[in-house]
XYZ file of C-alpha atoms in Angstrom:
402
model
C -32.910 -201.506 102.452
C -33.145 -203.739 100.040
C -31.872 -207.357 101.100
C -31.279 -209.018 97.271
C -28.168 -211.182 97.336
C -27.162 -208.786 94.218
C -25.937 -206.158 96.251
C -22.592 -206.932 97.374
C -21.801 -205.154 100.846
C -18.965 -206.933 101.794
C -15.857 -204.678 102.453
C -12.540 -204.913 101.333
C -10.633 -202.959 104.262
C -7.772 -201.007 104.115
C -5.719 -200.120 107.016
C -5.093 -202.264 110.542
C -6.477 -200.398 113.341
C -3.718 -200.725 116.728
C -7.214 -201.461 118.573
C -6.259 -203.983 120.965
C -6.808 -203.236 124.364
C -3.946 -204.969 127.287
C -4.642 -208.303 126.692
C -2.068 -210.845 125.771
C -2.151 -214.970 125.032
C 0.997 -216.978 124.342
C -0.637 -219.824 121.899
C 1.183 -218.585 118.564
C 4.152 -217.443 117.272
C 4.209 -216.410 113.931
C 2.444 -213.080 114.119
C 3.717 -209.549 114.370
C 5.377 -208.496 117.486
C 2.135 -205.986 118.614
C 0.388 -208.913 117.797
C 2.096 -211.224 120.244
C 1.301 -208.602 122.692
C -2.128 -208.960 122.484
C -1.394 -212.811 122.557
C 0.792 -213.131 125.256
C -1.369 -211.435 128.332
C -5.163 -211.415 127.847
C -5.768 -213.446 131.095
C -7.651 -216.542 129.524
C -6.493 -219.867 131.261
C -7.476 -222.922 129.016
C -7.013 -224.809 131.809
C -10.172 -223.299 133.218
C -11.717 -222.283 130.329
C -13.319 -225.208 128.706
C -15.874 -226.776 126.123
C -18.390 -226.772 125.640
C -19.058 -222.497 126.662
C -15.701 -221.504 126.866
C -12.883 -221.278 124.988
C -9.516 -219.193 125.119
C -9.165 -216.432 121.870
C -5.979 -217.871 119.609
C -6.339 -221.347 121.549
C -6.467 -224.488 118.757
C -8.360 -227.244 119.736
C -6.292 -230.619 120.732
C -3.313 -228.653 121.777
C -2.574 -227.734 118.242
C -1.917 -231.630 117.110
C -3.078 -230.446 113.736
C -2.128 -234.140 112.532
C -5.726 -235.318 114.568
C -7.964 -232.219 113.263
C -10.236 -232.215 110.577
C -10.621 -228.900 108.499
C -13.398 -227.251 108.591
C -14.290 -225.319 105.208
C -17.426 -222.846 105.960
C -20.031 -221.959 102.983
C -22.430 -218.944 104.096
C -24.867 -217.166 101.621
C -25.899 -213.631 102.919
C -29.613 -211.906 102.328
C -32.454 -213.206 100.735
C -32.997 -216.384 99.447
C -35.135 -216.438 95.884
C -36.088 -217.734 93.202
C -32.924 -216.423 91.331
C -30.604 -217.984 93.605
C -32.323 -220.848 95.162
C -30.981 -223.307 91.718
C -27.686 -221.877 92.903
C -27.320 -223.739 96.017
C -29.324 -226.526 95.478
C -26.306 -227.303 92.703
C -24.195 -226.673 95.225
C -25.140 -228.330 97.935
C -27.580 -231.526 96.796
C -25.453 -234.778 96.108
C -21.875 -233.469 97.917
C -21.054 -235.585 100.707
C -18.320 -235.510 103.342
C -16.122 -238.169 104.740
C -18.436 -239.217 107.350
C -21.475 -239.551 105.325
C -23.096 -236.068 106.593
C -24.399 -233.826 103.187
C -22.669 -231.122 102.180
C -23.832 -227.942 103.961
C -23.909 -223.828 104.308
C -25.241 -221.338 106.524
C -27.243 -219.077 104.819
C -28.021 -215.433 106.583
C -31.227 -214.565 105.674
C -33.255 -211.015 105.531
C -36.230 -209.999 104.908
C -37.432 -208.682 102.095
C -37.885 -210.787 98.940
C -37.515 -213.548 100.897
C -39.221 -216.767 100.443
C -39.838 -218.781 103.227
C -40.951 -222.095 100.867
C -36.964 -222.699 100.123
C -35.723 -221.519 103.735
C -37.937 -224.049 104.893
C -36.122 -226.639 101.883
C -32.827 -225.609 103.523
C -33.128 -226.121 106.791
C -34.691 -229.804 106.099
C -31.636 -230.712 104.262
C -29.355 -229.868 106.970
C -28.169 -226.275 106.449
C -27.749 -223.627 109.065
C -30.421 -220.845 108.924
C -29.150 -217.768 110.807
C -30.182 -214.137 111.123
C -29.088 -210.997 108.779
C -32.099 -208.361 109.771
C -35.560 -207.676 108.798
C -35.034 -204.078 107.386
C -31.105 -204.447 105.902
C -31.416 -200.982 106.184
C -28.863 -198.944 104.137
C -27.285 -196.854 106.070
C -23.833 -197.818 108.212
C -24.273 -194.962 109.914
C -28.075 -195.996 110.821
C -26.465 -199.812 112.283
C -23.386 -198.040 114.226
C -25.848 -195.436 116.369
C -28.448 -197.924 116.676
C -29.713 -198.707 120.173
C -29.886 -201.726 121.798
C -33.793 -201.465 121.025
C -33.243 -201.122 117.001
C -30.908 -204.620 117.089
C -33.395 -206.555 119.889
C -36.736 -205.334 117.589
C -34.335 -205.986 113.760
C -32.923 -209.151 115.022
C -35.319 -211.164 117.545
C -38.192 -210.187 115.019
C -36.153 -211.809 111.985
C -35.636 -214.844 114.465
C -39.392 -215.036 114.802
C -40.531 -214.492 111.248
C -38.549 -217.262 110.334
C -39.613 -219.339 112.682
C -43.377 -218.668 111.964
C -43.631 -218.782 107.959
C -41.105 -221.145 107.330
C -41.755 -223.093 109.750
C -38.161 -223.570 111.543
C -38.254 -224.557 115.601
C -37.080 -220.619 116.715
C -34.199 -221.930 119.124
C -32.423 -223.819 115.580
C -31.858 -220.066 114.726
C -28.660 -219.505 116.763
C -26.458 -217.098 114.722
C -25.937 -213.888 113.440
C -24.330 -211.539 111.078
C -24.804 -207.132 110.901
C -25.353 -205.770 107.677
C -22.466 -204.394 105.619
C -20.531 -205.817 108.606
C -21.518 -203.086 110.919
C -22.056 -203.862 114.530
C -22.993 -201.380 117.403
C -20.650 -202.459 119.159
C -21.353 -203.783 122.908
C -25.491 -202.543 121.657
C -25.680 -205.250 119.391
C -23.288 -208.150 121.475
C -25.061 -207.820 124.558
C -28.125 -208.204 123.088
C -27.128 -211.263 121.283
C -26.285 -212.579 124.276
C -29.388 -211.317 126.457
C -31.525 -213.194 123.058
C -29.933 -216.009 123.308
C -27.756 -216.209 120.138
C -25.272 -218.634 120.179
C -23.023 -217.272 117.756
C -22.134 -214.123 115.680
C -19.865 -213.355 112.648
C -19.726 -210.270 111.532
C -16.419 -209.513 112.683
C -13.380 -209.650 109.938
C -9.666 -209.767 111.408
C -6.582 -208.829 108.962
C -4.076 -209.090 112.033
C -5.207 -213.223 112.520
C -4.852 -213.953 108.817
C -1.629 -216.197 108.980
C -1.689 -218.228 110.928
C -5.511 -217.619 111.446
C -7.634 -217.658 114.106
C -9.866 -220.733 115.169
C -13.224 -219.319 116.402
C -13.441 -218.344 120.303
C -15.921 -217.055 122.823
C -16.391 -213.481 124.236
C -15.439 -214.448 127.733
C -12.130 -212.385 128.188
C -13.732 -210.091 125.699
C -12.873 -209.027 121.871
C -9.909 -209.475 122.120
C -8.815 -209.534 117.245
C -8.533 -206.666 115.589
C -11.103 -203.825 115.497
C -11.094 -203.565 111.109
C -15.098 -201.997 111.628
C -15.830 -199.674 114.306
C -16.943 -199.651 117.451
C -15.830 -203.152 118.554
C -17.338 -204.488 122.117
C -15.719 -203.674 125.087
C -17.450 -206.147 127.602
C -17.237 -209.516 127.686
C -19.955 -211.853 127.066
C -19.641 -215.617 128.518
C -20.907 -218.110 126.645
C -20.906 -216.257 123.496
C -18.903 -217.544 120.576
C -17.348 -215.507 118.008
C -16.177 -216.556 114.197
C -14.207 -214.463 112.947
C -14.102 -213.466 109.784
C -10.627 -214.123 108.433
C -9.653 -212.111 105.457
C -9.316 -212.814 102.261
C -6.567 -212.217 99.753
C -6.223 -212.126 96.208
C -2.487 -211.221 94.229
C -3.302 -209.776 91.380
C -0.925 -207.382 88.519
C -2.836 -204.318 88.500
C -0.491 -202.278 85.726
C 3.269 -203.333 86.059
C 2.821 -204.076 90.276
C 1.644 -207.236 91.403
C -0.719 -206.283 94.523
C -2.392 -207.550 97.186
C -5.746 -207.720 97.630
C -7.728 -208.240 101.111
C -11.507 -209.095 101.830
C -13.511 -210.078 104.014
C -15.841 -211.833 102.169
C -15.171 -213.907 98.503
C -16.719 -211.815 96.579
C -14.964 -207.890 97.821
C -11.299 -208.995 96.403
C -11.087 -207.516 93.305
C -10.151 -207.650 90.548
C -12.915 -210.392 90.077
C -11.413 -213.407 88.580
C -12.495 -214.274 85.198
C -12.162 -218.129 84.534
C -12.691 -221.293 86.138
C -8.939 -221.696 86.655
C -8.111 -217.692 88.639
C -11.186 -218.708 90.360
C -10.100 -222.285 91.120
C -6.079 -220.923 92.058
C -7.590 -217.882 94.352
C -9.868 -220.473 96.751
C -7.029 -222.486 96.841
C -4.129 -220.072 97.459
C -6.143 -219.295 100.442
C -7.349 -222.755 101.638
C -3.684 -224.025 101.695
C -2.829 -220.868 103.837
C -5.581 -222.776 106.910
C -4.560 -226.375 105.831
C -1.192 -226.759 106.219
C -0.756 -223.833 109.311
C -3.077 -224.515 112.724
C -6.148 -225.993 110.184
C -8.384 -222.915 111.555
C -12.000 -223.552 109.551
C -11.951 -222.069 106.194
C -14.698 -219.321 106.161
C -16.251 -218.545 102.405
C -18.120 -216.253 102.862
C -20.028 -214.800 100.009
C -23.142 -212.997 98.078
C -24.650 -215.679 95.257
C -24.410 -213.484 92.639
C -20.838 -213.511 92.290
C -21.282 -216.968 91.398
C -24.040 -216.248 88.139
C -20.674 -215.969 86.238
C -20.248 -219.686 84.525
C -16.208 -219.187 84.760
C -16.898 -218.404 87.933
C -19.207 -220.638 89.334
C -17.367 -223.896 87.543
C -14.146 -222.883 89.379
C -16.009 -222.589 93.049
C -17.686 -225.857 92.328
C -13.805 -227.406 91.136
C -12.315 -225.896 94.363
C -15.297 -227.589 95.941
C -14.620 -231.064 94.619
C -11.182 -230.698 95.242
C -11.188 -230.000 98.738
C -13.522 -233.180 99.435
C -11.219 -235.743 97.958
C -8.924 -235.251 101.293
C -10.363 -237.204 103.885
C -9.670 -234.709 106.291
C -11.504 -232.212 104.526
C -15.443 -230.890 105.689
C -17.927 -228.326 104.138
C -20.152 -227.573 106.075
C -22.425 -225.103 108.347
C -20.939 -222.407 110.949
C -23.177 -224.645 113.261
C -21.740 -227.550 112.931
C -18.211 -226.148 113.668
C -20.145 -225.023 116.982
C -20.719 -228.376 117.743
C -17.352 -229.183 116.938
C -15.987 -226.867 119.077
C -18.140 -227.501 122.179
C -17.099 -231.044 122.182
C -13.313 -231.045 120.058
C -12.624 -234.953 119.052
C -9.955 -236.393 116.538
C -10.170 -236.731 113.268
C -10.579 -240.642 113.147
C -13.710 -240.195 115.816
C -15.321 -237.398 113.728
C -15.807 -238.693 111.024
C -16.682 -242.449 112.358
C -19.227 -240.284 114.594
C -21.684 -239.829 111.654
C -23.391 -237.214 113.600
C -25.495 -235.230 110.588
C -27.162 -232.355 112.097
C -30.055 -232.573 109.710
C -30.308 -236.063 112.227
C -29.776 -235.029 115.200
C -31.946 -231.218 115.530
C -35.556 -230.528 115.639
C -37.266 -230.811 112.073
C -38.801 -228.193 110.730
C -42.695 -228.319 109.994
C -44.102 -228.991 106.965
C -44.956 -226.374 104.517
C -47.963 -225.842 102.602
C -46.293 -223.125 100.286
C -48.813 -219.887 99.408
C -47.878 -216.836 97.995
C -49.115 -213.853 100.219
C -49.751 -210.419 97.923
C -49.571 -206.803 99.987
C -50.876 -204.594 97.302
C -50.316 -201.507 99.682
C -46.461 -202.329 100.125
C -46.934 -203.613 96.241
C -44.630 -206.808 97.277
C -45.299 -210.437 97.158
C -44.294 -212.939 100.077
C -44.102 -216.477 99.500
C -45.249 -218.649 102.994
C -45.118 -222.196 104.339
C -48.388 -220.800 106.268
C -51.979 -218.827 105.573
C -51.037 -215.052 104.834
C -51.565 -212.773 107.922
C -53.250 -209.821 107.950
C -50.283 -207.078 107.426
C -46.810 -207.344 105.397
C -44.249 -208.772 108.306
C -42.481 -206.069 109.035
C -40.224 -204.030 112.379
C -42.254 -204.078 115.448
C -44.462 -206.445 113.672
C -42.965 -209.616 112.977
C -46.214 -211.605 112.919
C -47.622 -209.184 110.589
C -51.183 -208.570 112.643
C -53.725 -206.417 112.374
C -52.494 -203.178 114.727
């Protein structure tokens, strides 16, 4: 149940289930025949399903004219923000800028235990997207798979409440969700997200739609991509955005064989790259698959511990600096991609708008950090406000005496 970035929970999945339902669409033509059938009949009319609150599965903004599209590289990090990983986050994000003048940003899917709320306040103030990853980060995937609506609500809305209160972030700005271990409970999870005002989920891996990759879409017509980790939602959730976890591919030599490994998160493909050059090549290969096809956002999902290897960190930074030299590439958070999807514009307009998220959203409150010592649990918590009487937890997110 520990919420630490040293815990690699990303999944390398082996088999593509054929769970597609009776859906169709006709935007892509490069998939397998089975997948084409899904895209051709799912019943979403792009002339009726329009921004800002609806986007059909398989649709590419601006009618797919990739020369006019920005290429987004979307950084996300999972788990608690701590003294161990904040140095890496500062090194990656501070000082790097996009071509529109806005800072490079990331999305942080945060869970509670060992989290430092002073650092979360700092990251939010710099323009990063703060999202929820549960209070408990319970280690049993079977528990999450079978968890009730009420349990999902307590864990996720409770985490939003904790982040808002102790990091002094407006609750309305905590809009994203990622399930622990990428294990949802299907409709129990997605109904909870819709009912409680979450704007997007990023928990659902896709291998069937890697080449060309999917753009984010709304669940107005249901969940249409491959079901890699069951159960997947069966109902429709109008207006709720889904950021597909487009899988990564790493080609490696094992013995005398050359094998393709697929993974939902960057740090799950094995064997790990050992040098700066290997890391750079691994990332660039996956970037090119997006950049040279339909420019769907490249999802760079990982746990910071993967970057504690000096060579991998150098390769990661070299990749960022390389793609940032391209005038149509922007390293941004999921929230910024979501804002673009609600009002897609051509590349030149996007560059000239200079609407940085850090300047347009509500400000965080001032943080006056205190260290709270909860002796009964033998745990410390860094808070931006005076310490609560009890350790904030499931069922008591504000730490009140009950």
